[in-house]
mmCIF file with all atom_site columns, C-alpha atoms in Angstrom:
data_model
loop_
_atom_site.group_PDB
_atom_site.id
_atom_site.type_symbol
_atom_site.label_atom_id
_atom_site.label_alt_id
_atom_site.label_comp_id
_atom_site.label_asym_id
_atom_site.label_entity_id
_atom_site.label_seq_id
_atom_site.pdbx_PDB_ins_code
_atom_site.Cartn_x
_atom_site.Cartn_y
_atom_site.Cartn_z
_atom_site.occupancy
_atom_site.B_iso_or_equiv
_atom_site.pdbx_formal_charge
_atom_site.auth_seq_id
_atom_site.auth_comp_id
_atom_site.auth_asym_id
_atom_site.auth_atom_id
_atom_site.pdbx_PDB_model_num
ATOM 1   C CA . MET A 1 1   ? 91.150  -57.073 -135.789 1.00 93.00 ? 1   MET A CA 1
ATOM 2   C CA . ILE A 1 2   ? 94.824  -58.419 -135.788 1.00 97.00 ? 2   ILE A CA 1
ATOM 3   C CA . THR A 1 3   ? 96.821  -56.340 -138.053 1.00 98.00 ? 3   THR A CA 1
ATOM 4   C CA . ASN A 1 4   ? 100.179 -57.219 -139.792 1.00 98.00 ? 4   ASN A CA 1
ATOM 5   C CA . PHE A 1 5   ? 102.539 -54.873 -141.532 1.00 98.00 ? 5   PHE A CA 1
ATOM 6   C CA . TYR A 1 6   ? 104.745 -55.669 -144.529 1.00 98.00 ? 6   TYR A CA 1
ATOM 7   C CA . VAL A 1 7   ? 107.102 -52.647 -145.157 1.00 98.00 ? 7   VAL A CA 1
ATOM 8   C CA . ASP A 1 8   ? 109.405 -52.226 -147.847 1.00 97.00 ? 8   ASP A CA 1
ATOM 9   C CA . GLY A 1 9   ? 112.356 -50.780 -146.515 1.00 96.00 ? 9   GLY A CA 1
ATOM 10  C CA . TYR A 1 10  ? 113.959 -49.649 -149.726 1.00 93.00 ? 10  TYR A CA 1
ATOM 11  C CA . ASN A 1 11  ? 110.508 -47.716 -150.421 1.00 93.00 ? 11  ASN A CA 1
ATOM 12  C CA . LEU A 1 12  ? 110.167 -46.307 -147.390 1.00 96.00 ? 12  LEU A CA 1
ATOM 13  C CA . TYR A 1 13  ? 113.884 -44.907 -147.182 1.00 95.00 ? 13  TYR A CA 1
ATOM 14  C CA . TYR A 1 14  ? 113.700 -43.542 -150.968 1.00 92.00 ? 14  TYR A CA 1
ATOM 15  C CA . GLY A 1 15  ? 110.072 -42.255 -150.367 1.00 93.00 ? 15  GLY A CA 1
ATOM 16  C CA . CYS A 1 16  ? 110.422 -40.505 -146.820 1.00 95.00 ? 16  CYS A CA 1
ATOM 17  C CA . LEU A 1 17  ? 113.843 -40.627 -145.063 1.00 95.00 ? 17  LEU A CA 1
ATOM 18  C CA . LYS A 1 18  ? 116.484 -40.042 -147.440 1.00 91.00 ? 18  LYS A CA 1
ATOM 19  C CA . HIS A 1 19  ? 118.248 -36.798 -146.690 1.00 89.00 ? 19  HIS A CA 1
ATOM 20  C CA . SER A 1 20  ? 115.877 -36.409 -143.786 1.00 94.00 ? 20  SER A CA 1
ATOM 21  C CA . ALA A 1 21  ? 116.802 -36.424 -139.878 1.00 95.00 ? 21  ALA A CA 1
ATOM 22  C CA . TYR A 1 22  ? 114.189 -39.042 -139.428 1.00 97.00 ? 22  TYR A CA 1
ATOM 23  C CA . LYS A 1 23  ? 116.153 -42.145 -140.454 1.00 97.00 ? 23  LYS A CA 1
ATOM 24  C CA . TRP A 1 24  ? 116.322 -43.564 -136.632 1.00 98.00 ? 24  TRP A CA 1
ATOM 25  C CA . LEU A 1 25  ? 112.254 -44.502 -137.150 1.00 98.00 ? 25  LEU A CA 1
ATOM 26  C CA . ASP A 1 26  ? 110.296 -46.143 -134.458 1.00 98.00 ? 26  ASP A CA 1
ATOM 27  C CA . LEU A 1 27  ? 108.594 -48.288 -136.879 1.00 98.00 ? 27  LEU A CA 1
ATOM 28  C CA . LYS A 1 28  ? 106.048 -49.451 -134.033 1.00 98.00 ? 28  LYS A CA 1
ATOM 29  C CA . SER A 1 29  ? 105.224 -45.931 -133.133 1.00 98.00 ? 29  SER A CA 1
ATOM 30  C CA . LEU A 1 30  ? 104.388 -44.684 -136.697 1.00 98.00 ? 30  LEU A CA 1
ATOM 31  C CA . LEU A 1 31  ? 102.630 -47.477 -138.024 1.00 98.00 ? 31  LEU A CA 1
ATOM 32  C CA . ALA A 1 32  ? 100.573 -48.699 -135.237 1.00 97.00 ? 32  ALA A CA 1
ATOM 33  C CA . ASP A 1 33  ? 100.403 -45.565 -133.036 1.00 96.00 ? 33  ASP A CA 1
ATOM 34  C CA . LYS A 1 34  ? 99.970  -43.006 -135.697 1.00 96.00 ? 34  LYS A CA 1
ATOM 35  C CA . ILE A 1 35  ? 98.652  -44.646 -138.812 1.00 97.00 ? 35  ILE A CA 1
ATOM 36  C CA . LEU A 1 36  ? 96.877  -48.058 -137.773 1.00 97.00 ? 36  LEU A CA 1
ATOM 37  C CA . HIS A 1 37  ? 94.898  -46.430 -134.689 1.00 93.00 ? 37  HIS A CA 1
ATOM 38  C CA . ALA A 1 38  ? 93.967  -43.464 -136.830 1.00 93.00 ? 38  ALA A CA 1
ATOM 39  C CA . GLN A 1 39  ? 92.196  -45.747 -139.371 1.00 93.00 ? 39  GLN A CA 1
ATOM 40  C CA . ASP A 1 40  ? 90.605  -47.796 -136.784 1.00 93.00 ? 40  ASP A CA 1
ATOM 41  C CA . PRO A 1 41  ? 90.859  -47.200 -133.287 1.00 92.00 ? 41  PRO A CA 1
ATOM 42  C CA . ALA A 1 42  ? 89.609  -50.921 -132.348 1.00 91.00 ? 42  ALA A CA 1
ATOM 43  C CA . ALA A 1 43  ? 92.444  -52.514 -134.661 1.00 96.00 ? 43  ALA A CA 1
ATOM 44  C CA . GLU A 1 44  ? 95.075  -54.393 -132.648 1.00 97.00 ? 44  GLU A CA 1
ATOM 45  C CA . LEU A 1 45  ? 98.954  -54.727 -133.689 1.00 98.00 ? 45  LEU A CA 1
ATOM 46  C CA . GLY A 1 46  ? 100.280 -58.464 -134.878 1.00 98.00 ? 46  GLY A CA 1
ATOM 47  C CA . VAL A 1 47  ? 103.546 -57.945 -136.065 1.00 98.00 ? 47  VAL A CA 1
ATOM 48  C CA . ILE A 1 48  ? 105.756 -55.647 -138.264 1.00 98.00 ? 48  ILE A CA 1
ATOM 49  C CA . LYS A 1 49  ? 107.865 -57.203 -140.882 1.00 98.00 ? 49  LYS A CA 1
ATOM 50  C CA . PHE A 1 50  ? 110.324 -55.188 -142.306 1.00 98.00 ? 50  PHE A CA 1
ATOM 51  C CA . PHE A 1 51  ? 111.898 -56.076 -145.433 1.00 97.00 ? 51  PHE A CA 1
ATOM 52  C CA . THR A 1 52  ? 115.455 -54.717 -146.413 1.00 95.00 ? 52  THR A CA 1
ATOM 53  C CA . ALA A 1 53  ? 118.858 -55.404 -147.206 1.00 88.00 ? 53  ALA A CA 1
ATOM 54  C CA . ASP A 1 54  ? 122.349 -54.713 -145.759 1.00 79.00 ? 54  ASP A CA 1
ATOM 55  C CA . VAL A 1 55  ? 123.831 -51.881 -147.841 1.00 77.00 ? 55  VAL A CA 1
ATOM 56  C CA . LYS A 1 56  ? 127.320 -52.703 -149.391 1.00 71.00 ? 56  LYS A CA 1
ATOM 57  C CA . ALA A 1 57  ? 129.938 -50.538 -147.719 1.00 60.00 ? 57  ALA A CA 1
ATOM 58  C CA . LYS A 1 58  ? 132.275 -50.280 -150.602 1.00 59.00 ? 58  LYS A CA 1
ATOM 59  C CA . ILE A 1 59  ? 130.010 -48.400 -152.643 1.00 71.00 ? 59  ILE A CA 1
ATOM 60  C CA . ALA A 1 60  ? 128.084 -46.652 -150.060 1.00 64.00 ? 60  ALA A CA 1
ATOM 61  C CA . SER A 1 61  ? 128.581 -42.719 -149.837 1.00 66.00 ? 61  SER A CA 1
ATOM 62  C CA . ARG A 1 62  ? 129.668 -43.155 -146.214 1.00 65.00 ? 62  ARG A CA 1
ATOM 63  C CA . GLY A 1 63  ? 131.405 -46.442 -146.377 1.00 69.00 ? 63  GLY A CA 1
ATOM 64  C CA . GLN A 1 64  ? 131.832 -48.987 -143.718 1.00 76.00 ? 64  GLN A CA 1
ATOM 65  C CA . SER A 1 65  ? 129.984 -46.331 -141.338 1.00 79.00 ? 65  SER A CA 1
ATOM 66  C CA . ALA A 1 66  ? 126.788 -46.598 -143.304 1.00 82.00 ? 66  ALA A CA 1
ATOM 67  C CA . GLN A 1 67  ? 126.707 -50.335 -142.996 1.00 83.00 ? 67  GLN A CA 1
ATOM 68  C CA . THR A 1 68  ? 127.225 -50.243 -139.413 1.00 89.00 ? 68  THR A CA 1
ATOM 69  C CA . SER A 1 69  ? 124.743 -47.480 -138.959 1.00 92.00 ? 69  SER A CA 1
ATOM 70  C CA . GLN A 1 70  ? 122.234 -49.502 -140.700 1.00 93.00 ? 70  GLN A CA 1
ATOM 71  C CA . LEU A 1 71  ? 122.731 -52.791 -138.732 1.00 94.00 ? 71  LEU A CA 1
ATOM 72  C CA . GLN A 1 72  ? 122.713 -50.848 -135.425 1.00 95.00 ? 72  GLN A CA 1
ATOM 73  C CA . TYR A 1 73  ? 119.183 -49.566 -136.353 1.00 97.00 ? 73  TYR A CA 1
ATOM 74  C CA . HIS A 1 74  ? 118.047 -53.112 -137.251 1.00 97.00 ? 74  HIS A CA 1
ATOM 75  C CA . ARG A 1 75  ? 119.500 -54.282 -133.928 1.00 96.00 ? 75  ARG A CA 1
ATOM 76  C CA . ALA A 1 76  ? 117.646 -51.522 -132.057 1.00 97.00 ? 76  ALA A CA 1
ATOM 77  C CA . LEU A 1 77  ? 114.204 -52.304 -133.522 1.00 97.00 ? 77  LEU A CA 1
ATOM 78  C CA . GLU A 1 78  ? 114.709 -55.856 -132.868 1.00 95.00 ? 78  GLU A CA 1
ATOM 79  C CA . LEU A 1 79  ? 115.546 -55.116 -129.139 1.00 96.00 ? 79  LEU A CA 1
ATOM 80  C CA . LEU A 1 80  ? 112.920 -52.759 -128.368 1.00 96.00 ? 80  LEU A CA 1
ATOM 81  C CA . TYR A 1 81  ? 110.144 -55.018 -129.953 1.00 97.00 ? 81  TYR A CA 1
ATOM 82  C CA . PRO A 1 82  ? 111.376 -58.529 -130.192 1.00 96.00 ? 82  PRO A CA 1
ATOM 83  C CA . ASP A 1 83  ? 107.589 -59.710 -130.222 1.00 96.00 ? 83  ASP A CA 1
ATOM 84  C CA . GLU A 1 84  ? 106.390 -57.134 -132.546 1.00 98.00 ? 84  GLU A CA 1
ATOM 85  C CA . ILE A 1 85  ? 109.020 -56.362 -135.485 1.00 98.00 ? 85  ILE A CA 1
ATOM 86  C CA . SER A 1 86  ? 111.309 -58.804 -137.284 1.00 97.00 ? 86  SER A CA 1
ATOM 87  C CA . VAL A 1 87  ? 113.657 -57.594 -139.891 1.00 97.00 ? 87  VAL A CA 1
ATOM 88  C CA . ILE A 1 88  ? 113.560 -59.857 -143.012 1.00 96.00 ? 88  ILE A CA 1
ATOM 89  C CA . LYS A 1 89  ? 116.569 -59.387 -145.338 1.00 93.00 ? 89  LYS A CA 1
ATOM 90  C CA . GLY A 1 90  ? 117.185 -60.071 -148.971 1.00 82.00 ? 90  GLY A CA 1
ATOM 91  C CA . PHE A 1 91  ? 120.467 -58.807 -150.633 1.00 71.00 ? 91  PHE A CA 1
ATOM 92  C CA . TYR A 1 92  ? 122.033 -56.414 -153.017 1.00 69.00 ? 92  TYR A CA 1
ATOM 93  C CA . SER A 1 93  ? 123.717 -57.738 -155.986 1.00 73.00 ? 93  SER A CA 1
ATOM 94  C CA . LEU A 1 94  ? 126.478 -55.645 -157.615 1.00 66.00 ? 94  LEU A CA 1
ATOM 95  C CA . GLU A 1 95  ? 127.322 -56.917 -161.111 1.00 74.00 ? 95  GLU A CA 1
ATOM 96  C CA . ARG A 1 96  ? 128.938 -55.178 -164.297 1.00 79.00 ? 96  ARG A CA 1
ATOM 97  C CA . ALA A 1 97  ? 126.883 -54.495 -166.682 1.00 77.00 ? 97  ALA A CA 1
ATOM 98  C CA . ASN A 1 98  ? 127.036 -53.176 -170.358 1.00 79.00 ? 98  ASN A CA 1
ATOM 99  C CA . LEU A 1 99  ? 124.135 -50.843 -171.171 1.00 79.00 ? 99  LEU A CA 1
ATOM 100 C CA . PRO A 1 100 ? 123.053 -48.292 -173.958 1.00 85.00 ? 100 PRO A CA 1
ATOM 101 C CA . VAL A 1 101 ? 123.758 -44.642 -173.214 1.00 83.00 ? 101 VAL A CA 1
ATOM 102 C CA . TYR A 1 102 ? 120.745 -42.447 -172.365 1.00 83.00 ? 102 TYR A CA 1
ATOM 103 C CA . LYS A 1 103 ? 120.107 -40.304 -175.358 1.00 76.00 ? 103 LYS A CA 1
ATOM 104 C CA . LYS A 1 104 ? 117.257 -39.993 -177.873 1.00 82.00 ? 104 LYS A CA 1
ATOM 105 C CA . PRO A 1 105 ? 116.461 -41.466 -180.140 1.00 83.00 ? 105 PRO A CA 1
ATOM 106 C CA . PRO A 1 106 ? 117.730 -44.848 -178.119 1.00 83.00 ? 106 PRO A CA 1
ATOM 107 C CA . ASP A 1 107 ? 121.067 -46.334 -179.990 1.00 80.00 ? 107 ASP A CA 1
ATOM 108 C CA . LYS A 1 108 ? 121.480 -49.801 -178.634 1.00 80.00 ? 108 LYS A CA 1
ATOM 109 C CA . ASN A 1 109 ? 125.212 -49.602 -180.047 1.00 80.00 ? 109 ASN A CA 1
ATOM 110 C CA . ASP A 1 110 ? 126.009 -46.958 -178.277 1.00 81.00 ? 110 ASP A CA 1
ATOM 111 C CA . ARG A 1 111 ? 126.922 -48.625 -174.919 1.00 83.00 ? 111 ARG A CA 1
ATOM 112 C CA . VAL A 1 112 ? 128.815 -48.112 -171.796 1.00 82.00 ? 112 VAL A CA 1
ATOM 113 C CA . GLU A 1 113 ? 130.076 -50.436 -168.960 1.00 79.00 ? 113 GLU A CA 1
ATOM 114 C CA . VAL A 1 114 ? 128.642 -49.690 -165.527 1.00 77.00 ? 114 VAL A CA 1
ATOM 115 C CA . TRP A 1 115 ? 128.056 -51.214 -162.306 1.00 69.00 ? 115 TRP A CA 1
ATOM 116 C CA . ARG A 1 116 ? 124.244 -52.347 -161.740 1.00 71.00 ? 116 ARG A CA 1
ATOM 117 C CA . LEU A 1 117 ? 123.329 -52.045 -158.087 1.00 65.00 ? 117 LEU A CA 1
ATOM 118 C CA . GLU A 1 118 ? 119.713 -54.369 -157.301 1.00 75.00 ? 118 GLU A CA 1
ATOM 119 C CA . GLU A 1 119 ? 118.137 -55.444 -154.158 1.00 78.00 ? 119 GLU A CA 1
ATOM 120 C CA . LYS A 1 120 ? 116.964 -58.893 -154.731 1.00 76.00 ? 120 LYS A CA 1
ATOM 121 C CA . GLN A 1 121 ? 114.201 -61.160 -152.898 1.00 73.00 ? 121 GLN A CA 1
ATOM 122 C CA . THR A 1 122 ? 112.466 -58.097 -150.960 1.00 88.00 ? 122 THR A CA 1
ATOM 123 C CA . ASP A 1 123 ? 109.251 -58.191 -153.344 1.00 90.00 ? 123 ASP A CA 1
ATOM 124 C CA . VAL A 1 124 ? 109.070 -62.048 -153.251 1.00 93.00 ? 124 VAL A CA 1
ATOM 125 C CA . ASN A 1 125 ? 109.947 -62.184 -149.385 1.00 95.00 ? 125 ASN A CA 1
ATOM 126 C CA . ILE A 1 126 ? 106.957 -59.728 -148.951 1.00 97.00 ? 126 ILE A CA 1
ATOM 127 C CA . VAL A 1 127 ? 104.389 -61.432 -150.674 1.00 96.00 ? 127 VAL A CA 1
ATOM 128 C CA . LEU A 1 128 ? 105.176 -64.911 -149.395 1.00 97.00 ? 128 LEU A CA 1
ATOM 129 C CA . GLU A 1 129 ? 104.984 -63.902 -145.990 1.00 97.00 ? 129 GLU A CA 1
ATOM 130 C CA . ALA A 1 130 ? 101.944 -62.067 -146.370 1.00 98.00 ? 130 ALA A CA 1
ATOM 131 C CA . TYR A 1 131 ? 100.428 -65.118 -148.155 1.00 97.00 ? 131 TYR A CA 1
ATOM 132 C CA . ARG A 1 132 ? 101.386 -67.353 -145.769 1.00 98.00 ? 132 ARG A CA 1
ATOM 133 C CA . ASP A 1 133 ? 100.288 -65.204 -142.884 1.00 98.00 ? 133 ASP A CA 1
ATOM 134 C CA . ALA A 1 134 ? 96.793  -65.266 -144.559 1.00 98.00 ? 134 ALA A CA 1
ATOM 135 C CA . CYS A 1 135 ? 96.572  -69.065 -145.138 1.00 97.00 ? 135 CYS A CA 1
ATOM 136 C CA . LYS A 1 136 ? 97.832  -69.555 -141.509 1.00 97.00 ? 136 LYS A CA 1
ATOM 137 C CA . GLY A 1 137 ? 94.817  -67.073 -140.171 1.00 96.00 ? 137 GLY A CA 1
ATOM 138 C CA . LYS A 1 138 ? 97.735  -65.027 -138.204 1.00 97.00 ? 138 LYS A CA 1
ATOM 139 C CA . ALA A 1 139 ? 95.998  -61.602 -139.070 1.00 97.00 ? 139 ALA A CA 1
ATOM 140 C CA . GLN A 1 140 ? 92.740  -60.328 -140.398 1.00 97.00 ? 140 GLN A CA 1
ATOM 141 C CA . GLN A 1 141 ? 93.975  -57.324 -142.083 1.00 98.00 ? 141 GLN A CA 1
ATOM 142 C CA . LEU A 1 142 ? 97.328  -57.128 -144.120 1.00 98.00 ? 142 LEU A CA 1
ATOM 143 C CA . VAL A 1 143 ? 98.985  -53.585 -144.619 1.00 98.00 ? 143 VAL A CA 1
ATOM 144 C CA . PHE A 1 144 ? 101.824 -53.247 -147.159 1.00 98.00 ? 144 PHE A CA 1
ATOM 145 C CA . VAL A 1 145 ? 103.900 -50.148 -146.848 1.00 98.00 ? 145 VAL A CA 1
ATOM 146 C CA . THR A 1 146 ? 105.137 -49.663 -150.471 1.00 96.00 ? 146 THR A CA 1
ATOM 147 C CA . ASN A 1 147 ? 104.453 -48.054 -153.778 1.00 94.00 ? 147 ASN A CA 1
ATOM 148 C CA . ASP A 1 148 ? 105.853 -50.614 -155.732 1.00 93.00 ? 148 ASP A CA 1
ATOM 149 C CA . SER A 1 149 ? 103.435 -52.236 -158.536 1.00 92.00 ? 149 SER A CA 1
ATOM 150 C CA . ASP A 1 150 ? 105.473 -55.552 -158.406 1.00 92.00 ? 150 ASP A CA 1
ATOM 151 C CA . ILE A 1 151 ? 103.431 -56.734 -155.503 1.00 95.00 ? 151 ILE A CA 1
ATOM 152 C CA . GLU A 1 152 ? 100.088 -56.169 -157.430 1.00 96.00 ? 152 GLU A CA 1
ATOM 153 C CA . PRO A 1 153 ? 99.491  -59.889 -158.691 1.00 96.00 ? 153 PRO A CA 1
ATOM 154 C CA . ALA A 1 154 ? 99.891  -61.126 -154.770 1.00 96.00 ? 154 ALA A CA 1
ATOM 155 C CA . LEU A 1 155 ? 97.197  -58.389 -153.589 1.00 97.00 ? 155 LEU A CA 1
ATOM 156 C CA . LYS A 1 156 ? 94.980  -59.686 -156.477 1.00 97.00 ? 156 LYS A CA 1
ATOM 157 C CA . ALA A 1 157 ? 95.469  -63.157 -155.346 1.00 97.00 ? 157 ALA A CA 1
ATOM 158 C CA . LEU A 1 158 ? 94.777  -62.559 -151.950 1.00 97.00 ? 158 LEU A CA 1
ATOM 159 C CA . ARG A 1 159 ? 91.639  -60.566 -152.807 1.00 97.00 ? 159 ARG A CA 1
ATOM 160 C CA . GLU A 1 160 ? 90.617  -63.331 -155.137 1.00 97.00 ? 160 GLU A CA 1
ATOM 161 C CA . ASP A 1 161 ? 91.393  -66.169 -152.425 1.00 97.00 ? 161 ASP A CA 1
ATOM 162 C CA . PHE A 1 162 ? 90.364  -64.856 -149.313 1.00 97.00 ? 162 PHE A CA 1
ATOM 163 C CA . GLY A 1 163 ? 87.846  -62.309 -150.277 1.00 94.00 ? 163 GLY A CA 1
ATOM 164 C CA . ASN A 1 164 ? 86.310  -60.297 -147.500 1.00 91.00 ? 164 ASN A CA 1
ATOM 165 C CA . SER A 1 165 ? 87.503  -62.575 -144.909 1.00 95.00 ? 165 SER A CA 1
ATOM 166 C CA . ILE A 1 166 ? 90.790  -60.496 -144.347 1.00 96.00 ? 166 ILE A CA 1
ATOM 167 C CA . ARG A 1 167 ? 91.218  -56.876 -145.239 1.00 97.00 ? 167 ARG A CA 1
ATOM 168 C CA . ILE A 1 168 ? 93.818  -55.102 -147.229 1.00 98.00 ? 168 ILE A CA 1
ATOM 169 C CA . GLY A 1 169 ? 95.532  -51.839 -146.464 1.00 97.00 ? 169 GLY A CA 1
ATOM 170 C CA . VAL A 1 170 ? 98.222  -49.808 -148.417 1.00 97.00 ? 170 VAL A CA 1
ATOM 171 C CA . VAL A 1 171 ? 100.330 -47.347 -146.899 1.00 97.00 ? 171 VAL A CA 1
ATOM 172 C CA . VAL A 1 172 ? 102.174 -45.029 -149.554 1.00 96.00 ? 172 VAL A CA 1
ATOM 173 C CA . PRO A 1 173 ? 105.698 -44.218 -147.794 1.00 96.00 ? 173 PRO A CA 1
ATOM 174 C CA . ARG A 1 174 ? 106.098 -40.974 -149.474 1.00 94.00 ? 174 ARG A CA 1
ATOM 175 C CA . LEU A 1 175 ? 106.005 -37.340 -147.896 1.00 92.00 ? 175 LEU A CA 1
ATOM 176 C CA . LYS A 1 176 ? 102.629 -35.236 -148.515 1.00 80.00 ? 176 LYS A CA 1
ATOM 177 C CA . SER A 1 177 ? 104.977 -32.637 -150.503 1.00 77.00 ? 177 SER A CA 1
ATOM 178 C CA . ASN A 1 178 ? 106.167 -35.171 -152.599 1.00 72.00 ? 178 ASN A CA 1
ATOM 179 C CA . HIS A 1 179 ? 104.327 -35.017 -155.872 1.00 65.00 ? 179 HIS A CA 1
ATOM 180 C CA . ARG A 1 180 ? 104.989 -38.488 -156.905 1.00 70.00 ? 180 ARG A CA 1
ATOM 181 C CA . PRO A 1 181 ? 101.816 -39.955 -157.448 1.00 69.00 ? 181 PRO A CA 1
ATOM 182 C CA . SER A 1 182 ? 100.389 -43.235 -155.567 1.00 72.00 ? 182 SER A CA 1
ATOM 183 C CA . ASN A 1 183 ? 100.476 -46.567 -157.253 1.00 75.00 ? 183 ASN A CA 1
ATOM 184 C CA . VAL A 1 184 ? 96.665  -46.971 -158.189 1.00 84.00 ? 184 VAL A CA 1
ATOM 185 C CA . SER A 1 185 ? 97.273  -50.658 -159.081 1.00 90.00 ? 185 SER A CA 1
ATOM 186 C CA . LEU A 1 186 ? 97.968  -51.497 -155.404 1.00 94.00 ? 186 LEU A CA 1
ATOM 187 C CA . SER A 1 187 ? 94.675  -49.294 -154.410 1.00 94.00 ? 187 SER A CA 1
ATOM 188 C CA . GLN A 1 188 ? 92.068  -51.144 -156.619 1.00 94.00 ? 188 GLN A CA 1
ATOM 189 C CA . TYR A 1 189 ? 92.567  -54.355 -154.393 1.00 96.00 ? 189 TYR A CA 1
ATOM 190 C CA . ALA A 1 190 ? 93.003  -52.499 -150.868 1.00 96.00 ? 190 ALA A CA 1
ATOM 191 C CA . ASP A 1 191 ? 90.047  -51.731 -148.618 1.00 96.00 ? 191 ASP A CA 1
ATOM 192 C CA . TRP A 1 192 ? 91.651  -48.476 -147.767 1.00 96.00 ? 192 TRP A CA 1
ATOM 193 C CA . THR A 1 193 ? 94.856  -46.503 -148.990 1.00 96.00 ? 193 THR A CA 1
ATOM 194 C CA . ARG A 1 194 ? 96.833  -43.933 -146.943 1.00 95.00 ? 194 ARG A CA 1
ATOM 195 C CA . HIS A 1 195 ? 98.546  -41.926 -149.811 1.00 94.00 ? 195 HIS A CA 1
ATOM 196 C CA . HIS A 1 196 ? 101.267 -40.166 -147.847 1.00 93.00 ? 196 HIS A CA 1
ATOM 197 C CA . ILE A 1 197 ? 103.122 -39.897 -144.309 1.00 96.00 ? 197 ILE A CA 1
ATOM 198 C CA . LEU A 1 198 ? 103.208 -36.691 -142.803 1.00 95.00 ? 198 LEU A CA 1
ATOM 199 C CA . GLU A 1 199 ? 106.614 -35.112 -141.874 1.00 95.00 ? 199 GLU A CA 1
ATOM 200 C CA . ASP A 1 200 ? 105.465 -34.053 -138.076 1.00 96.00 ? 200 ASP A CA 1
ATOM 201 C CA . GLU A 1 201 ? 104.602 -38.089 -137.886 1.00 97.00 ? 201 GLU A CA 1
ATOM 202 C CA . LEU A 1 202 ? 108.134 -38.946 -138.690 1.00 97.00 ? 202 LEU A CA 1
ATOM 203 C CA . PHE A 1 203 ? 109.664 -36.495 -136.223 1.00 97.00 ? 203 PHE A CA 1
ATOM 204 C CA . GLN A 1 204 ? 107.249 -37.746 -133.482 1.00 97.00 ? 204 GLN A CA 1
ATOM 205 C CA . SER A 1 205 ? 108.196 -41.445 -134.304 1.00 98.00 ? 205 SER A CA 1
ATOM 206 C CA . GLN A 1 206 ? 111.729 -41.694 -133.198 1.00 98.00 ? 206 GLN A CA 1
ATOM 207 C CA . LEU A 1 207 ? 113.603 -44.096 -131.201 1.00 98.00 ? 207 LEU A CA 1
ATOM 208 C CA . PRO A 1 208 ? 115.490 -43.026 -128.183 1.00 97.00 ? 208 PRO A CA 1
ATOM 209 C CA . ASP A 1 209 ? 119.018 -41.669 -128.934 1.00 95.00 ? 209 ASP A CA 1
ATOM 210 C CA . GLN A 1 210 ? 120.613 -44.257 -126.578 1.00 94.00 ? 210 GLN A CA 1
ATOM 211 C CA . ILE A 1 211 ? 118.902 -47.770 -126.316 1.00 95.00 ? 211 ILE A CA 1
ATOM 212 C CA . PRO A 1 212 ? 120.504 -49.715 -123.271 1.00 91.00 ? 212 PRO A CA 1
ATOM 213 C CA . THR A 1 213 ? 121.834 -53.192 -123.609 1.00 91.00 ? 213 THR A CA 1
ATOM 214 C CA . ARG A 1 214 ? 123.379 -55.870 -121.534 1.00 87.00 ? 214 ARG A CA 1
ATOM 215 C CA . LYS A 1 215 ? 126.969 -54.397 -122.938 1.00 87.00 ? 215 LYS A CA 1
ATOM 216 C CA . LYS A 1 216 ? 127.525 -51.427 -124.945 1.00 91.00 ? 216 LYS A CA 1
ATOM 217 C CA . PRO A 1 217 ? 124.285 -49.233 -125.516 1.00 94.00 ? 217 PRO A CA 1
ATOM 218 C CA . ILE A 1 218 ? 123.131 -48.828 -129.053 1.00 96.00 ? 218 ILE A CA 1
ATOM 219 C CA . LYS A 1 219 ? 123.264 -45.076 -129.968 1.00 95.00 ? 219 LYS A CA 1
ATOM 220 C CA . ARG A 1 220 ? 121.911 -43.126 -132.703 1.00 96.00 ? 220 ARG A CA 1
ATOM 221 C CA . PRO A 1 221 ? 124.642 -42.383 -135.573 1.00 94.00 ? 221 PRO A CA 1
ATOM 222 C CA . ASP A 1 222 ? 125.555 -38.900 -135.516 1.00 91.00 ? 222 ASP A CA 1
ATOM 223 C CA . TYR A 1 223 ? 124.963 -38.183 -138.868 1.00 90.00 ? 223 TYR A CA 1
ATOM 224 C CA . TRP A 1 224 ? 121.417 -39.628 -138.714 1.00 92.00 ? 224 TRP A CA 1
#
């Protein structure tokens, strides 16, 4: 059974990787070798589509280093797995906004100027890629690595339009120690759900510290 993964990079980062030593993550090792084959040993990896957006250096805590490290990571994934991993990017929107101050009861007249940072296009890119892959028969199983209810209508449409001709899986990108609940709205349309990722699986799924290229090698960032 050919299986494609659709990974919400934002969800994965904040659910499993932030403040951890596992950011140099080998997605193929984790998703195909650890999770997919445990779920179905006969399943075969098609592609992993990794949806993300470039960080904005001017507001990142480590500035330009954060953006450079992220780009190096994306380059490392595509270099090691050119036929199996593709990085599909949206973008971050940074806009000034006038929002109510948080207090109880809410008072819409008590407002403050803030910078609002939002990731754009990721959800749309995920559902479009998955639906088009299903239409073109590129996979018999679609696995979504996310805990975001925004893609629920897409899973509902896939289930209604394709019935049992495709299987749907959901991997919730959160650590077992994280008490935040899985999003049941996604699981209702899935054939199976993996409700957490083990820290040991992340530890065992790291890219090499140094990846050779024709020129300068790609190195794991020191602070990762």
